[in-house]
CSV table of C-alpha atoms and ligand atoms in Angstrom, one decimal:
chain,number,residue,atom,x,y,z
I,1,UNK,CA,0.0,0.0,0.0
I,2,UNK,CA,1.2,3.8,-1.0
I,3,UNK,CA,2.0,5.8,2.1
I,4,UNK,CA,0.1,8.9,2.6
I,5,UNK,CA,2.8,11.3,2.8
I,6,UNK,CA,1.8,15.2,4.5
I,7,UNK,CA,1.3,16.5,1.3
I,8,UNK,CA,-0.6,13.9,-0.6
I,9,UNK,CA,-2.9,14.6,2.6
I,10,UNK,CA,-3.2,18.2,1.9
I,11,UNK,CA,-3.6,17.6,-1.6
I,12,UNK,CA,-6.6,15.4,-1.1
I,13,UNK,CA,-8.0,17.8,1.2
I,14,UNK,CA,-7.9,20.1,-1.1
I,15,UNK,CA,-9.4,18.6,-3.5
I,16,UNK,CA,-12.6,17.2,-1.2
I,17,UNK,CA,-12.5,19.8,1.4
I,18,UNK,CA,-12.0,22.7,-0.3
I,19,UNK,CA,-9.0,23.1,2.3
I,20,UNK,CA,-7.8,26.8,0.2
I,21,UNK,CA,-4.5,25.9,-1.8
I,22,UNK,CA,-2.1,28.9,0.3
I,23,UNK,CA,-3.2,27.1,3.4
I,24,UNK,CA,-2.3,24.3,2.2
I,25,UNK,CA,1.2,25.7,1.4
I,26,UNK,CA,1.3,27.3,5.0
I,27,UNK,CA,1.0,24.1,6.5
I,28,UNK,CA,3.7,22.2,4.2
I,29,UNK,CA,6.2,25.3,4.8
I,30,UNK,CA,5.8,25.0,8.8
I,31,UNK,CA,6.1,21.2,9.0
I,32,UNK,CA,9.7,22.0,6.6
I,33,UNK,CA,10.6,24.4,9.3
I,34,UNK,CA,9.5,21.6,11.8
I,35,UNK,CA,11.8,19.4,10.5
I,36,UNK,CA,15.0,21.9,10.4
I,37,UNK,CA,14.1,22.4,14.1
I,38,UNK,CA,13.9,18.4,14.9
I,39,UNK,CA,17.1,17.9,13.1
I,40,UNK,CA,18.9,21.0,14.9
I,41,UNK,CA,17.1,19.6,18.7
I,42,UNK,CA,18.7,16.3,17.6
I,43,UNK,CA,21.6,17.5,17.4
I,44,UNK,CA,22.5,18.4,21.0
I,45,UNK,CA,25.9,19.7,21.9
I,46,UNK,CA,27.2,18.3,18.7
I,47,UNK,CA,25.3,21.3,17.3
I,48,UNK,CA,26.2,23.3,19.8
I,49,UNK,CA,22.7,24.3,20.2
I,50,UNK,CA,22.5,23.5,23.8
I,51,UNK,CA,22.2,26.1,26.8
I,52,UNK,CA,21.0,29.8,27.5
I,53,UNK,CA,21.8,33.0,25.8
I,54,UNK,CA,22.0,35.9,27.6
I,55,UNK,CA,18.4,37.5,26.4
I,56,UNK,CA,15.4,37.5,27.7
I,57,UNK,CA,11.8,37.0,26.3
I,58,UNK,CA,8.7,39.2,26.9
I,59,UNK,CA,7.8,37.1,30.0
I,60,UNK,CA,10.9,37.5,31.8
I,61,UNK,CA,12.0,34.1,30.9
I,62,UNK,CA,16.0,33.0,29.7
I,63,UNK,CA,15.8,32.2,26.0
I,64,UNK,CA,17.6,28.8,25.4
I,65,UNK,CA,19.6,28.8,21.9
I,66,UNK,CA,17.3,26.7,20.9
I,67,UNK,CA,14.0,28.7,21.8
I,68,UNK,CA,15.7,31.3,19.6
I,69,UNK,CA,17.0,29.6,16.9
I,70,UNK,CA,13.7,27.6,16.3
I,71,UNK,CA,12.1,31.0,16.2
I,72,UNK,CA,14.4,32.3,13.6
I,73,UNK,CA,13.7,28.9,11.3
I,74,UNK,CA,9.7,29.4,11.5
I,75,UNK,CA,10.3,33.4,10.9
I,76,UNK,CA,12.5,33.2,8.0
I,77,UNK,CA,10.2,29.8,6.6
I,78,UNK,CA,7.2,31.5,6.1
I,79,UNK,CA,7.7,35.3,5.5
I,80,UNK,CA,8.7,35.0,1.6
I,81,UNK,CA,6.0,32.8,0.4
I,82,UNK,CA,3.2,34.8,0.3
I,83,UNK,CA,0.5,33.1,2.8
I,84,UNK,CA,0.8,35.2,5.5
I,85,UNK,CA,-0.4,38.7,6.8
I,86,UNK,CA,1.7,38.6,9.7
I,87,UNK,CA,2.9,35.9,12.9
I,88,UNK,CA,3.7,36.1,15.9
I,89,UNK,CA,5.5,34.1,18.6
I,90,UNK,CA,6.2,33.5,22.0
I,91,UNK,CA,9.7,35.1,21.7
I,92,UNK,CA,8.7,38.0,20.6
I,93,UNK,CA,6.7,41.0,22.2
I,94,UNK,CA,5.0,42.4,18.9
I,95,UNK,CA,3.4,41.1,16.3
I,96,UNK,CA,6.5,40.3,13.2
I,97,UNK,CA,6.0,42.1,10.3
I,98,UNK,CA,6.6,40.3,6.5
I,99,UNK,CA,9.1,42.2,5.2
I,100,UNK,CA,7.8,44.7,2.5
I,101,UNK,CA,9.8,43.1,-0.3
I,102,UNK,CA,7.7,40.1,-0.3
I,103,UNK,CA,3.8,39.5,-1.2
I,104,UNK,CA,1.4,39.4,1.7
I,105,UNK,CA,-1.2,36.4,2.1
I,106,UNK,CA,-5.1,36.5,3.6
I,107,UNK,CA,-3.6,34.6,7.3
I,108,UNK,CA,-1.6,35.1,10.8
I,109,UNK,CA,0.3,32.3,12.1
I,110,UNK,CA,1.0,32.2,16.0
I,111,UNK,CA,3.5,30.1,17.4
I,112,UNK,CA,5.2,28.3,20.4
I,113,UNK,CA,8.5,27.9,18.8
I,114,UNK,CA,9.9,25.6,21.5
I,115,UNK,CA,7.7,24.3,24.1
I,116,UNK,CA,9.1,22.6,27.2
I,117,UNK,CA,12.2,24.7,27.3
I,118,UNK,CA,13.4,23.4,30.9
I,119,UNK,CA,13.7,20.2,28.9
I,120,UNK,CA,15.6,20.9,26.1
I,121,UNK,CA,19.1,20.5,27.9
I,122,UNK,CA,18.1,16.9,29.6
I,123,UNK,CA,17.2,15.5,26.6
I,124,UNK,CA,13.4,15.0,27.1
I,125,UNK,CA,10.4,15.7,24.1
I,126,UNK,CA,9.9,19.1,22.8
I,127,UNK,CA,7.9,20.2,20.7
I,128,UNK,CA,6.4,23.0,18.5
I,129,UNK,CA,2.8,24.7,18.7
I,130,UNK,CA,1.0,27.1,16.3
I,131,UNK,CA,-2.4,27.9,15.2
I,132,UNK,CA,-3.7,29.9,12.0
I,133,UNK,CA,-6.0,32.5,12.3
I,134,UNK,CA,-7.7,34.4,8.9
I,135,UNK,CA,-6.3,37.8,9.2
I,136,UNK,CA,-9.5,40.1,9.4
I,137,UNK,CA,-10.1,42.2,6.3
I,138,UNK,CA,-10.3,45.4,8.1
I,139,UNK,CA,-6.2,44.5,9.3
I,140,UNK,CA,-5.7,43.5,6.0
I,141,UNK,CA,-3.2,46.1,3.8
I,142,UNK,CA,-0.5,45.0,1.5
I,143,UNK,CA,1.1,48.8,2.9
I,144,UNK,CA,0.0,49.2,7.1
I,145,UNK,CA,1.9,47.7,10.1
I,146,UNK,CA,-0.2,44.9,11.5
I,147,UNK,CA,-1.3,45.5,14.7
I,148,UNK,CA,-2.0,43.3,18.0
I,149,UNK,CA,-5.7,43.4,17.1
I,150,UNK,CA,-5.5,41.6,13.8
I,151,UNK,CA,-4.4,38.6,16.2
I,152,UNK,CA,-6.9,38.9,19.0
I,153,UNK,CA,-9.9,35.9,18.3
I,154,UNK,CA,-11.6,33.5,19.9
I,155,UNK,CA,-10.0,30.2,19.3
I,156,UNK,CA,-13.0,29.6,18.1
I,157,UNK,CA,-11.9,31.2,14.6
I,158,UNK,CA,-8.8,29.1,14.1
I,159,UNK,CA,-9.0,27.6,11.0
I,160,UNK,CA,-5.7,25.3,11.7
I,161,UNK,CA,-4.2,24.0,14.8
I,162,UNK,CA,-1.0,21.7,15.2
I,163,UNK,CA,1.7,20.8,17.3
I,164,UNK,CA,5.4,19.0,16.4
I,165,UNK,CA,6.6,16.6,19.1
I,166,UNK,CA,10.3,16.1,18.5
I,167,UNK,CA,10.6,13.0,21.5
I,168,UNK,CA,12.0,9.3,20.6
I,169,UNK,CA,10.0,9.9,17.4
I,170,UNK,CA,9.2,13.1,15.2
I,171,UNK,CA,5.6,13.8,14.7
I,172,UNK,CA,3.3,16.4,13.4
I,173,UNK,CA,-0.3,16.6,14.7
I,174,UNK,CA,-2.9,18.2,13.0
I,175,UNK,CA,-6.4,19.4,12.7
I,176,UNK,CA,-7.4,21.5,9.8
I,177,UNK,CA,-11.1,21.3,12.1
I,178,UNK,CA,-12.2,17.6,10.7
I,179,UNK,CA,-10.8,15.1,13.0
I,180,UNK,CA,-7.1,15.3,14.0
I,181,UNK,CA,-4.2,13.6,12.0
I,182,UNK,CA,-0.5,12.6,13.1
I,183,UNK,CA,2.4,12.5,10.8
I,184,UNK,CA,5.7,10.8,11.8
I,185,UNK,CA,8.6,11.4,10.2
I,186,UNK,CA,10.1,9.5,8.1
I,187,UNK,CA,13.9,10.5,8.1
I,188,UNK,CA,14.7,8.4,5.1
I,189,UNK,CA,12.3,9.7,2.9
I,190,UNK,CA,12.5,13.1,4.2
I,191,UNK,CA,8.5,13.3,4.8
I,192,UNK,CA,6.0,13.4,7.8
I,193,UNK,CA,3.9,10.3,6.5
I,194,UNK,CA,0.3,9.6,7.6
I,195,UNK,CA,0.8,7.0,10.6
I,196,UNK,CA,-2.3,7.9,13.1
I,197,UNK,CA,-5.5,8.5,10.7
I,198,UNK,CA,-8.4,8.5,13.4
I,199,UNK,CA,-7.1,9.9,16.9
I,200,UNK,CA,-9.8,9.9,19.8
I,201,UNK,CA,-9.2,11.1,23.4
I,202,UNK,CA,-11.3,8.3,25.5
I,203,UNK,CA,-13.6,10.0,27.2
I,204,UNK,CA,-12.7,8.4,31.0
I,205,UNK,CA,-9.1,7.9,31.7
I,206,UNK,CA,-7.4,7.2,35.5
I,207,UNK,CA,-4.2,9.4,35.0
I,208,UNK,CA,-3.6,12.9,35.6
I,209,UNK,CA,-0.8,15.4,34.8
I,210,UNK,CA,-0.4,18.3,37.3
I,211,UNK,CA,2.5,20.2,38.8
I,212,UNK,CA,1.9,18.6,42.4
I,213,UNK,CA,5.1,20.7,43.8
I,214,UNK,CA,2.2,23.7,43.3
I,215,UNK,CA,-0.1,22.3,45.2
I,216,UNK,CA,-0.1,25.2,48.2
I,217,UNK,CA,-1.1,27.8,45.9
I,218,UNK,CA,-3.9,26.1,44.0
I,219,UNK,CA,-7.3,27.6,44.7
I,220,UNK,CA,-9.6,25.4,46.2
I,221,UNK,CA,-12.0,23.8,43.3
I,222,UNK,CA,-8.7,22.0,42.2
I,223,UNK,CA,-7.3,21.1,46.0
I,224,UNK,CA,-10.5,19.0,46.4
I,225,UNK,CA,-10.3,17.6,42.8
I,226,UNK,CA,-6.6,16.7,42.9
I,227,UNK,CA,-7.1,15.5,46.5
I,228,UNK,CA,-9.9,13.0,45.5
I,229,UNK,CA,-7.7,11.8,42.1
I,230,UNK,CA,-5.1,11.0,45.2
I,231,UNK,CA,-7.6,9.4,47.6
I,232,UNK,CA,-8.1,6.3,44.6
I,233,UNK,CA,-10.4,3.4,45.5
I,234,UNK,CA,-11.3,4.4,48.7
I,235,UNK,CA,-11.7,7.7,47.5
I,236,UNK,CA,-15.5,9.8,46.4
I,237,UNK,CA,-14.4,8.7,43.0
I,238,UNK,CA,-14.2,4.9,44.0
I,239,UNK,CA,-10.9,4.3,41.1
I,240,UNK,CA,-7.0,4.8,41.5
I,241,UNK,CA,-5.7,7.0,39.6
I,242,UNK,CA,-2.0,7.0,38.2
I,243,UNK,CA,0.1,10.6,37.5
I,244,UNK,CA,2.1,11.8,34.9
I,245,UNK,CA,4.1,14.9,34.3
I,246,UNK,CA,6.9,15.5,31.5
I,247,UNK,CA,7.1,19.5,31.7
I,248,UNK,CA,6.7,19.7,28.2
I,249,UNK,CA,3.0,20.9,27.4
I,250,UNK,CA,3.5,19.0,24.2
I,251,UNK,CA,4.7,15.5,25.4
I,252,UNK,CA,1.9,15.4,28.0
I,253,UNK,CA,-1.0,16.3,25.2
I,254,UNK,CA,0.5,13.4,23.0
I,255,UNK,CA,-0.2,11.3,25.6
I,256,UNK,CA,-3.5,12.8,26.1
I,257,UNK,CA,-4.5,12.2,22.7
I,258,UNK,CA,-3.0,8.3,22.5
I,259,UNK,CA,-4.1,7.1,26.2
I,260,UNK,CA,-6.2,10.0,27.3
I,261,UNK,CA,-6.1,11.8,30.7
I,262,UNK,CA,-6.1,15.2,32.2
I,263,UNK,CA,-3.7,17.7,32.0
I,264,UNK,CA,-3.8,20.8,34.4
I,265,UNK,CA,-2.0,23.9,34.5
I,266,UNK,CA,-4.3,25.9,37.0
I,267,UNK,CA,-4.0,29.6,37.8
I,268,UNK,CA,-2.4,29.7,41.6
I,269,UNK,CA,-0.8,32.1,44.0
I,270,UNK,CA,2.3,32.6,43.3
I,271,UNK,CA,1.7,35.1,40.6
I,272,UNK,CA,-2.4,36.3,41.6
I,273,UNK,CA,-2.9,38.7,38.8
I,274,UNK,CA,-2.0,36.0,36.4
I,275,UNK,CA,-4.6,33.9,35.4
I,276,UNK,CA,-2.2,30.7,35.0
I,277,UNK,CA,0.9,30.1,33.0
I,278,UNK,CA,0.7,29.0,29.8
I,279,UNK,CA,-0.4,30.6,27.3
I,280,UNK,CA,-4.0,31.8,25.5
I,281,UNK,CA,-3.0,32.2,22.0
I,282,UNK,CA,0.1,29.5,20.9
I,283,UNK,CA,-0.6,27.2,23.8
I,284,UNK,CA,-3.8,26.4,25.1
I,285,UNK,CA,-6.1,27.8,21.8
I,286,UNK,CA,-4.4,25.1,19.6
I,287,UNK,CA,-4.5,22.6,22.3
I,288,UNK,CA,-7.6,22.9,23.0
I,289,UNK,CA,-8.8,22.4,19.2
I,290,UNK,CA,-6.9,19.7,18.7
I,291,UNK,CA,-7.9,18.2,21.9
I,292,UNK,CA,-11.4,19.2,20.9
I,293,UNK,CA,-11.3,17.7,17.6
I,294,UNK,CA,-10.3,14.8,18.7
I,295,UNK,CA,-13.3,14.1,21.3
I,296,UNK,CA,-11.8,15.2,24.3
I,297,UNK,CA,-12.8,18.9,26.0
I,298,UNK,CA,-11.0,22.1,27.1
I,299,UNK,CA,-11.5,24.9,29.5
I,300,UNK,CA,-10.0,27.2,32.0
I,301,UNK,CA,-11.9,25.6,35.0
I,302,UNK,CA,-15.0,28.2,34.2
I,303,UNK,CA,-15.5,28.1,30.6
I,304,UNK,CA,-14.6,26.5,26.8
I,305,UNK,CA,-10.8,27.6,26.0
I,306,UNK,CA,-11.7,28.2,22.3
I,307,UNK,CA,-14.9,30.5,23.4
I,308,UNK,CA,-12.3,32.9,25.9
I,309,UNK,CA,-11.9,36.5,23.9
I,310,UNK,CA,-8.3,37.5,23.6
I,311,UNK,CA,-7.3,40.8,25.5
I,312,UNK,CA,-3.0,40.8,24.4
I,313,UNK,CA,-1.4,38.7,22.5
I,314,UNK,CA,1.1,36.9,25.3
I,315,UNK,CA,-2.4,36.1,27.9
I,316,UNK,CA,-2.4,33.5,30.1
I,317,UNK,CA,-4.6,31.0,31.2
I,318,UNK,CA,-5.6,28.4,33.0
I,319,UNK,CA,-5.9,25.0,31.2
I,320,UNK,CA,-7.8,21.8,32.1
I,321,UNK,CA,-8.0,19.6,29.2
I,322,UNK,CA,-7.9,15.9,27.8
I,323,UNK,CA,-10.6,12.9,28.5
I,324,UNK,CA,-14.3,14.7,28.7
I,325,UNK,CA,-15.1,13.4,31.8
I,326,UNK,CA,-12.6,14.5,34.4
I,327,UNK,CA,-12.5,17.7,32.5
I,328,UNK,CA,-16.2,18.6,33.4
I,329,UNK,CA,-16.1,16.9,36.7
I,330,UNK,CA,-12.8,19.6,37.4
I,331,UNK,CA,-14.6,22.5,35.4
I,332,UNK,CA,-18.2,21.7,37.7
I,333,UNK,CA,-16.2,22.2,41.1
I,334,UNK,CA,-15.0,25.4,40.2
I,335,UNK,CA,-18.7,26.3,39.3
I,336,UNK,CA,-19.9,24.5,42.9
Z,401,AHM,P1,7.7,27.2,28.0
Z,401,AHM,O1,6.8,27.6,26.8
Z,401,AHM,O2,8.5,28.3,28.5
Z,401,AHM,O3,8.5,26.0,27.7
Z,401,AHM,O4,6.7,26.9,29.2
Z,401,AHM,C1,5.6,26.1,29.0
Z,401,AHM,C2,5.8,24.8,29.7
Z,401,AHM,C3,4.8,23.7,29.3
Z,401,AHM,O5,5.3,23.0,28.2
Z,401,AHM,C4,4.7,22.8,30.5
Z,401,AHM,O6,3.4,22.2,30.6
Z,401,AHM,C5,4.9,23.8,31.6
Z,401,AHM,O7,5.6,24.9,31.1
Z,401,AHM,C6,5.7,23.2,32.7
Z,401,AHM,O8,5.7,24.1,33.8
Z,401,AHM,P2,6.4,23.8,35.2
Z,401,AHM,O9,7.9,23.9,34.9
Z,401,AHM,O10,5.9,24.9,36.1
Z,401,AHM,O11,6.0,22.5,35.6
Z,402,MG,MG1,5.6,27.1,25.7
């Protein structure tokens, strides 16, 4: 049997989905930059790749090399080709403008350019998030800066979502909003080839992923929930439950979406006028869709990730997603 290579996929959905052909290209020229980035995490210290620079990003966190150089790969990727109105990343505090000597396309690409950055030097899974957005016609000028605002919708209005995982395997997950897909590369050939078709979250699971050294500062909805996951068989919940946590957003959703689970990142008190850590745009929005798509469910403990209205582009949030049930049960005692 023919393998079903990336872009045979996008080809077909073309073809029966009307999937437009420049988003089609958008996705093909971020899973190329995906694969430069795999090859330079792979690398390690032969690369010399490893290890801080001396910068900082918006949020007051030390850029690693690699945060920075993966950045500089998606950037320089996409800006010539024509797809895109503007992007903007986790590394940098404005909105990155396409250069005015090349064409500008109908749609804004956020990204995550290197999740799980405490992991990168201990040779655990990173990975790389984004989400597409249509740039809104009223933002839209082949002449005018783009501003913040262009970026600032409902994940709702994503009309892509994805995430690379670059762990014992590269893969590429995608949802272009029918189902989600994964891709694992195929080194030899050079390709991400179709090797998950049908991926479903089950909708109960007994393992959670939380930061349980946080556990002081959690408000109280997600101290009772938490404690009860610990209490197991003699617990309200009557079931032992088993716990996971990489540290990489993007090694603990892959396991979401093979085995299910839940995966926490609650708002707490060591930062109070944060709403959480991660974040709204290139973190929990595509998450949440992809998580969404593929059966599970998503919110911030009070309401649907994908419905919450963007106020700035680096927002934070709260994030409870994975297998529907422990989701809702988690989201309904915040609302008790
Ligand atoms: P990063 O984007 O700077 O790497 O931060 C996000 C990461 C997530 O991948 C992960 O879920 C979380 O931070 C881990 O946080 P902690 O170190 O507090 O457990
Ligand atoms: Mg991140």
């Amino acid at each position: 049997m023919s393998r079903v290579t990336l872009s045979r996929y996008l080809i077909e959905q073309t073809r029966s989905n009307n999937t437009p052909a420049d988003l089609r290209f958008l996705i093909e020229v971020v899973a190329r930059a995906c694969k430069e980035i795999s090859h330079a995490v792979s690398k390690g210290a032969l690369g010399g790749v490893l290890g801080s620079m001396d910068t900082e990003n918006v949020q007051g966190e030390v850029q690693k090399k690699l945060d920075v150089l993966s950045n500089e790969i998606l950037l320089e990727a996409n800006e010539w080709g024509g797809h895109l109105a503007g992007m903007a990343s986790e590394e940098m505090d404005n909105a990155y403008q396409i250069p005015g000597k090349y064409p500008k396309g109908a749609y804004l690409l956020v990204f995550d350019p290197l999740d799980g950055s405490s992991n990168i030097d201990v040779n655990v899974s990173v990975g790389t998030i984004f989400s597409v957005l249509r740039c809104p016609n009223e933002c839209f000028s082949q002449n005018d800066a783009l501003g913040e605002e262009a970026f600032l919708q409902p994940g709702t209005r994503q009309v892509a979502a994805g995430y690379a995982i670059y762990g014992p395997q590269t893969m590429l997950m995608l949802t272009l909003g029918d189902g989600v897909k994964g891709f694992t590369l195929d080194r030899e050939l050079g390709s991400f080839v179709l090797t998950h078709d049908s991926i479903r979250v089950p909708e109960s699971t007994a393992e959670f992923a939380i930061n349980m050294s946080n556990e002081r500062h959690w408000e109280a909805p997600v101290k009772r929930y938490v404690g009860e996951l610990l209490a197991g068989k003699e617990g309200p919940l009557g079931k032992n439950y088993n716990m996971r946590w990489i540290a990489s957003m993007v090694a603990d959703v892959h396991r979401i979406l093979t085995r299910g689970g839940i995966f926490m990142y609650p708002r707490d008190g060591r930062e109070p006028e944060k709403p959480g850590k991660l974040r709204l745009m290139y973190e929990a929005n595509p998450m949440s869709f992809i998580i969404e798509q593929a059966g599970g469910a998503a919110t911030n403990g009070h309401q649907r990730i994908l419905d919450i209205q963007p106020e700035s582009l680096h927002q934070r949030v709260a994030v409870f997603l994975g297998s529907k049930e422990e989701v809702e049960r988690a989201t309904r005692y915040h609302q008790e």
